[in-house]
mmCIF file of C-alpha atoms in Angstrom:
data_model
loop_
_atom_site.group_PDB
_atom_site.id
_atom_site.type_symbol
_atom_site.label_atom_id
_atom_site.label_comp_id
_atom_site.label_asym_id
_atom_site.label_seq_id
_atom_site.Cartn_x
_atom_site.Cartn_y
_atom_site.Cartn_z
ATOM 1 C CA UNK A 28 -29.740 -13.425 54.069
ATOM 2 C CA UNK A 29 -29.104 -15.526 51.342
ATOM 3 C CA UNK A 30 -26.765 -14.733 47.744
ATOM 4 C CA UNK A 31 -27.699 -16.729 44.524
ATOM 5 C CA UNK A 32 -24.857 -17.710 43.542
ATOM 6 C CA UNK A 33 -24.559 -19.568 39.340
ATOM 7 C CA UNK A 34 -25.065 -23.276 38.676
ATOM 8 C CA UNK A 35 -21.726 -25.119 37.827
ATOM 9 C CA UNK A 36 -22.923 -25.039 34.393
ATOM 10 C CA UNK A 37 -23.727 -21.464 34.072
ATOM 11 C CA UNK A 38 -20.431 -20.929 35.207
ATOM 12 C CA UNK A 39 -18.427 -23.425 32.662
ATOM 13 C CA UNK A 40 -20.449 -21.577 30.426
ATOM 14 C CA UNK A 41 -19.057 -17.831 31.219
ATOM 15 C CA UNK A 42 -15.549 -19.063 31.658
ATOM 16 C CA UNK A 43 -15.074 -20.586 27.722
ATOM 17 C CA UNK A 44 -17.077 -17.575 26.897
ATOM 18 C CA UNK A 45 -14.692 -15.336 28.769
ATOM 19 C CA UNK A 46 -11.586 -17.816 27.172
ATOM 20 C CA UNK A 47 -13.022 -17.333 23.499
ATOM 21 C CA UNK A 48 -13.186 -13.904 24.010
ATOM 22 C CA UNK A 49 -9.441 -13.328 25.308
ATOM 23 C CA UNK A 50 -8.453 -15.663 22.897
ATOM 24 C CA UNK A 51 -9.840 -13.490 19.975
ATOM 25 C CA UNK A 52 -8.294 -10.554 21.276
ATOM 26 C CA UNK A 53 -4.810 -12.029 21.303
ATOM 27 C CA UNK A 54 -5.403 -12.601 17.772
ATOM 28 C CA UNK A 55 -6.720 -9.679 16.957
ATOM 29 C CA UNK A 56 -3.183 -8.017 18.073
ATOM 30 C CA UNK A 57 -1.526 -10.441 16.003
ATOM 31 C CA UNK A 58 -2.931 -8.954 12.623
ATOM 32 C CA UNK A 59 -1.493 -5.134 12.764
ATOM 33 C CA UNK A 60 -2.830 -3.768 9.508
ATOM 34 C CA UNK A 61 -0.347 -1.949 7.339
ATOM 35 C CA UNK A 62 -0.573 1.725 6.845
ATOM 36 C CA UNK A 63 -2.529 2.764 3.871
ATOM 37 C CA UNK A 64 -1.556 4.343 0.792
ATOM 38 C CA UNK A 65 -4.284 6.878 -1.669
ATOM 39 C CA UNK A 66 -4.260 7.485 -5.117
ATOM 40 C CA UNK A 67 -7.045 10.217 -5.928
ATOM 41 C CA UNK A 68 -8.269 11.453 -9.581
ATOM 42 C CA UNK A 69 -10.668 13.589 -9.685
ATOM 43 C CA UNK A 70 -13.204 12.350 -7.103
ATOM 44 C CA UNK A 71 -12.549 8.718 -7.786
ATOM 45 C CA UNK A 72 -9.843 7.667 -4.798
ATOM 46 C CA UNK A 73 -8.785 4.085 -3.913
ATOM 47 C CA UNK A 74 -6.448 2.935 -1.212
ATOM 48 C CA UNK A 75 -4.617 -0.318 -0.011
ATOM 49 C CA UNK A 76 -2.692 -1.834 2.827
ATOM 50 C CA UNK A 77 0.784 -2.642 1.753
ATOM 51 C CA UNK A 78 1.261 -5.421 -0.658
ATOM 52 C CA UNK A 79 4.819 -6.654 0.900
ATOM 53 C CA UNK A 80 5.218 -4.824 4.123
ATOM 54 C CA UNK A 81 8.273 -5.627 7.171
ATOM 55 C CA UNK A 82 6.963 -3.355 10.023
ATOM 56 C CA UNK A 83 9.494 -0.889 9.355
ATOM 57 C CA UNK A 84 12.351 -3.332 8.556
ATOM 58 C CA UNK A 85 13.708 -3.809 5.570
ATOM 59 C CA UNK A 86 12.069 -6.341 3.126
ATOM 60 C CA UNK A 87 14.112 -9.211 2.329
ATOM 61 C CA UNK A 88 16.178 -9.166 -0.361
ATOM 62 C CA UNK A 89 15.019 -12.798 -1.547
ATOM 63 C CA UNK A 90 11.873 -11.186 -1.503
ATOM 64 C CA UNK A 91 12.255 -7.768 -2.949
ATOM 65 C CA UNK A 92 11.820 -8.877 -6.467
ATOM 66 C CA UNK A 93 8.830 -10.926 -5.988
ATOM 67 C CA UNK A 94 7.133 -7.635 -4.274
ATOM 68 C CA UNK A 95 7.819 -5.162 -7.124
ATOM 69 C CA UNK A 96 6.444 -7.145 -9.589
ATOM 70 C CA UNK A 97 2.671 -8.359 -7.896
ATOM 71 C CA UNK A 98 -0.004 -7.310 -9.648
ATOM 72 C CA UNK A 99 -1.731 -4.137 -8.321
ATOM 73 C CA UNK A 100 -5.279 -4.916 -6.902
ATOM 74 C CA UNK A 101 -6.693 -1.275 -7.124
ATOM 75 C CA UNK A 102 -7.604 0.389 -10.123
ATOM 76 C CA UNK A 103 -7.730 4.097 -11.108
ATOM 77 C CA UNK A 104 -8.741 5.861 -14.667
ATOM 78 C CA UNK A 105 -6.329 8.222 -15.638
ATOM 79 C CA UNK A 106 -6.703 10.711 -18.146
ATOM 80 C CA UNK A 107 -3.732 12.667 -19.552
ATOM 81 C CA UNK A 108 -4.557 15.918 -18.395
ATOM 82 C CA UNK A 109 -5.836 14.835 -14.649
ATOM 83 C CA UNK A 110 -4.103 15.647 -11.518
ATOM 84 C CA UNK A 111 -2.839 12.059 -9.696
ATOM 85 C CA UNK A 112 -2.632 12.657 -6.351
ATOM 86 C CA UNK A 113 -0.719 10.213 -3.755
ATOM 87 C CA UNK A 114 -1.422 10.412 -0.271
ATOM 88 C CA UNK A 115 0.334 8.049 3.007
ATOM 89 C CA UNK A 116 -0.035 7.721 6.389
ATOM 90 C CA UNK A 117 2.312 9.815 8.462
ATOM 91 C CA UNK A 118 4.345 7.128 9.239
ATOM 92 C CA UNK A 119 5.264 5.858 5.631
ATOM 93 C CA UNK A 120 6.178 9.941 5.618
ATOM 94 C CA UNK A 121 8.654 10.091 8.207
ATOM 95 C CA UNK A 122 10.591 7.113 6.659
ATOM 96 C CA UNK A 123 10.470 8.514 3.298
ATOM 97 C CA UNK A 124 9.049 7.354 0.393
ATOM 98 C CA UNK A 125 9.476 7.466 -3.819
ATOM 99 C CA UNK A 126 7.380 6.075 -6.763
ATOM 100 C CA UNK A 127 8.063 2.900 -9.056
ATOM 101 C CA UNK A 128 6.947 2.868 -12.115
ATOM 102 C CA UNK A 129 6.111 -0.526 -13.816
ATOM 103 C CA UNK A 130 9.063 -2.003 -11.375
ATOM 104 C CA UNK A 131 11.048 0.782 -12.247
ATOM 105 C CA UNK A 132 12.024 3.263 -9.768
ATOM 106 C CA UNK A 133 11.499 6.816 -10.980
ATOM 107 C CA UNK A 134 12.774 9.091 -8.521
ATOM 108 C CA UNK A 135 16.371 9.410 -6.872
ATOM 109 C CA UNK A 136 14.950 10.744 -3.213
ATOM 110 C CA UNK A 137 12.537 9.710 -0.725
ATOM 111 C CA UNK A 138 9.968 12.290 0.137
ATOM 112 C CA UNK A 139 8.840 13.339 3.211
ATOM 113 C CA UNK A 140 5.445 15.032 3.275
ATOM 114 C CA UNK A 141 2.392 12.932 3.383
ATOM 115 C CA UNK A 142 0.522 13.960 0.220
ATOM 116 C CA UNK A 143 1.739 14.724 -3.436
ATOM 117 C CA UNK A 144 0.369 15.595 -6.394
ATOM 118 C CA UNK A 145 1.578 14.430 -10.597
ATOM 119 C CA UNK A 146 0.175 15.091 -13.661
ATOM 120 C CA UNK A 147 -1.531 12.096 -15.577
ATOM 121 C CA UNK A 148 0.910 12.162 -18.492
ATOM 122 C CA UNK A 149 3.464 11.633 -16.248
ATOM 123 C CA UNK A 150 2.857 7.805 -15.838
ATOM 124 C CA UNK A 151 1.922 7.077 -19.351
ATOM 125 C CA UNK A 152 4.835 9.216 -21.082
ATOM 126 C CA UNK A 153 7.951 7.305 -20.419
ATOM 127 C CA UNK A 154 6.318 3.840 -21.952
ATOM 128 C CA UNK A 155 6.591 5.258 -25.855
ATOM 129 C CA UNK A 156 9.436 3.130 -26.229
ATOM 130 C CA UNK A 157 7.668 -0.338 -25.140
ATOM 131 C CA UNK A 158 9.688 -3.260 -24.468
ATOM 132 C CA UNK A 159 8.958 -6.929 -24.408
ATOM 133 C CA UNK A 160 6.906 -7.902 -21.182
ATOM 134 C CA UNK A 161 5.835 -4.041 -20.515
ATOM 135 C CA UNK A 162 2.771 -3.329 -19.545
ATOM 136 C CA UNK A 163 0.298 -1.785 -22.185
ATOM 137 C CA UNK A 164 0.991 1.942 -23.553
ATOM 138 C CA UNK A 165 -2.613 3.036 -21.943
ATOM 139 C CA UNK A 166 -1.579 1.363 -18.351
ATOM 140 C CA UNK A 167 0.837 1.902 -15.783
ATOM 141 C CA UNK A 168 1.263 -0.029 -12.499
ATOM 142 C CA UNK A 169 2.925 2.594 -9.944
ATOM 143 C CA UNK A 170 4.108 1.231 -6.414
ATOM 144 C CA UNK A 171 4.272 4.119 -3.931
ATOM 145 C CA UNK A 172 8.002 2.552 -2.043
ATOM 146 C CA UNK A 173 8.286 3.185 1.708
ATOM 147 C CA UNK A 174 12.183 3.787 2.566
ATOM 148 C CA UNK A 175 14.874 3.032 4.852
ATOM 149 C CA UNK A 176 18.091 4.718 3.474
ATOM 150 C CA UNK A 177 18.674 2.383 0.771
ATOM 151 C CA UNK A 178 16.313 -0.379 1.995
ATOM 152 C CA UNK A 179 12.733 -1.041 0.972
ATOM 153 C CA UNK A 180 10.495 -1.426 4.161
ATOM 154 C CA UNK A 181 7.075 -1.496 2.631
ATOM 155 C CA UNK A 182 5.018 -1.720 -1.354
ATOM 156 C CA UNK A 183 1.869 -0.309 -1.947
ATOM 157 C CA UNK A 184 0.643 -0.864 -5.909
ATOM 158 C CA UNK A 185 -1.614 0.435 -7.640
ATOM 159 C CA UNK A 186 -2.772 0.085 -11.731
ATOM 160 C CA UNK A 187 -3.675 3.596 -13.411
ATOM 161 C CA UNK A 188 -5.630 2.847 -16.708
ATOM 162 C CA UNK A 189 -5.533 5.504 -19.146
ATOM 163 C CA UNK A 190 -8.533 7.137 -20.627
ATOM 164 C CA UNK A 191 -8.980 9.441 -23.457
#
């Protein structure tokens, strides 16, 4: 009884294919993604992977400034009356997290439940008196702030535009 057993070639062949594919699977582990964060209105909802984001350690504090102040990539229309509603993964949850508004911090304590909702008017109330460099009066860029005590692990941003 006889076995056919692969050419030399055939077998090159499967090893670099078998190497590639390892090799892309390394990789693959090397590129965690971030947890998400959600802003919903209405039934528009965008999310985004964090924008500066330390794997649970805090974010440099070289850094930190540089962070706040990108440019949100996701968009949301915001109308006075509707209901914004924040949502994060579990794990941005158990740290704690707060809300920035146009760099600005605007809350004193983490929270610690996964989803949240805030009126519209909220975000586009505060900018009345409007400074040099501030955003628009009918825009808002809020960064949803993962926290470690007094550190910032993680930056999510988003833009709300308002509407009338």
């Amino acid at each position: 009884m006889t076995v056919a057993l692969p050419s030399g070639k055939a077998r090159r062949t499967a090893t670099v294919i078998g190497a590639v594919s390892a090799g892309l699977l390394v990789l693959s582990a090397c590129d965690k993604p971030t947890p998400l964060a959600t802003v919903t209105v209405g039934t528009n909802s965008v999310h985004t992977e964090a924008s500066c984001y330390n794997d649970g350690s805090p974010i440099k504090e070289s850094l930190l400034q540089g962070c706040l102040n990108k440019k949100a990539e996701k968009t949301v229309k915001v109308s006075m009356d509707d209901k914004v509603r924040f949502g994060v993964d579990p794990e941005i949850a158990d740290k704690g997290w707060t809300l920035f508004i146009n760099g600005q911090q605007a809350e004193q304590e983490p929270f610690k439940k996964t989803y949240r909702t805030i009126p519209g008017s909220a975000f586009f109330a505060q900018q009345q008196q409007q400074q040099p460099g501030a955003p628009s009066p009918d825009e808002a860029q809020v960064s949803v702030v993962e926290t470690k005590g007094k550190k910032l692990t993680g930056i999510w941003h988003f833009k709300l535009e308002k509407t009338s």
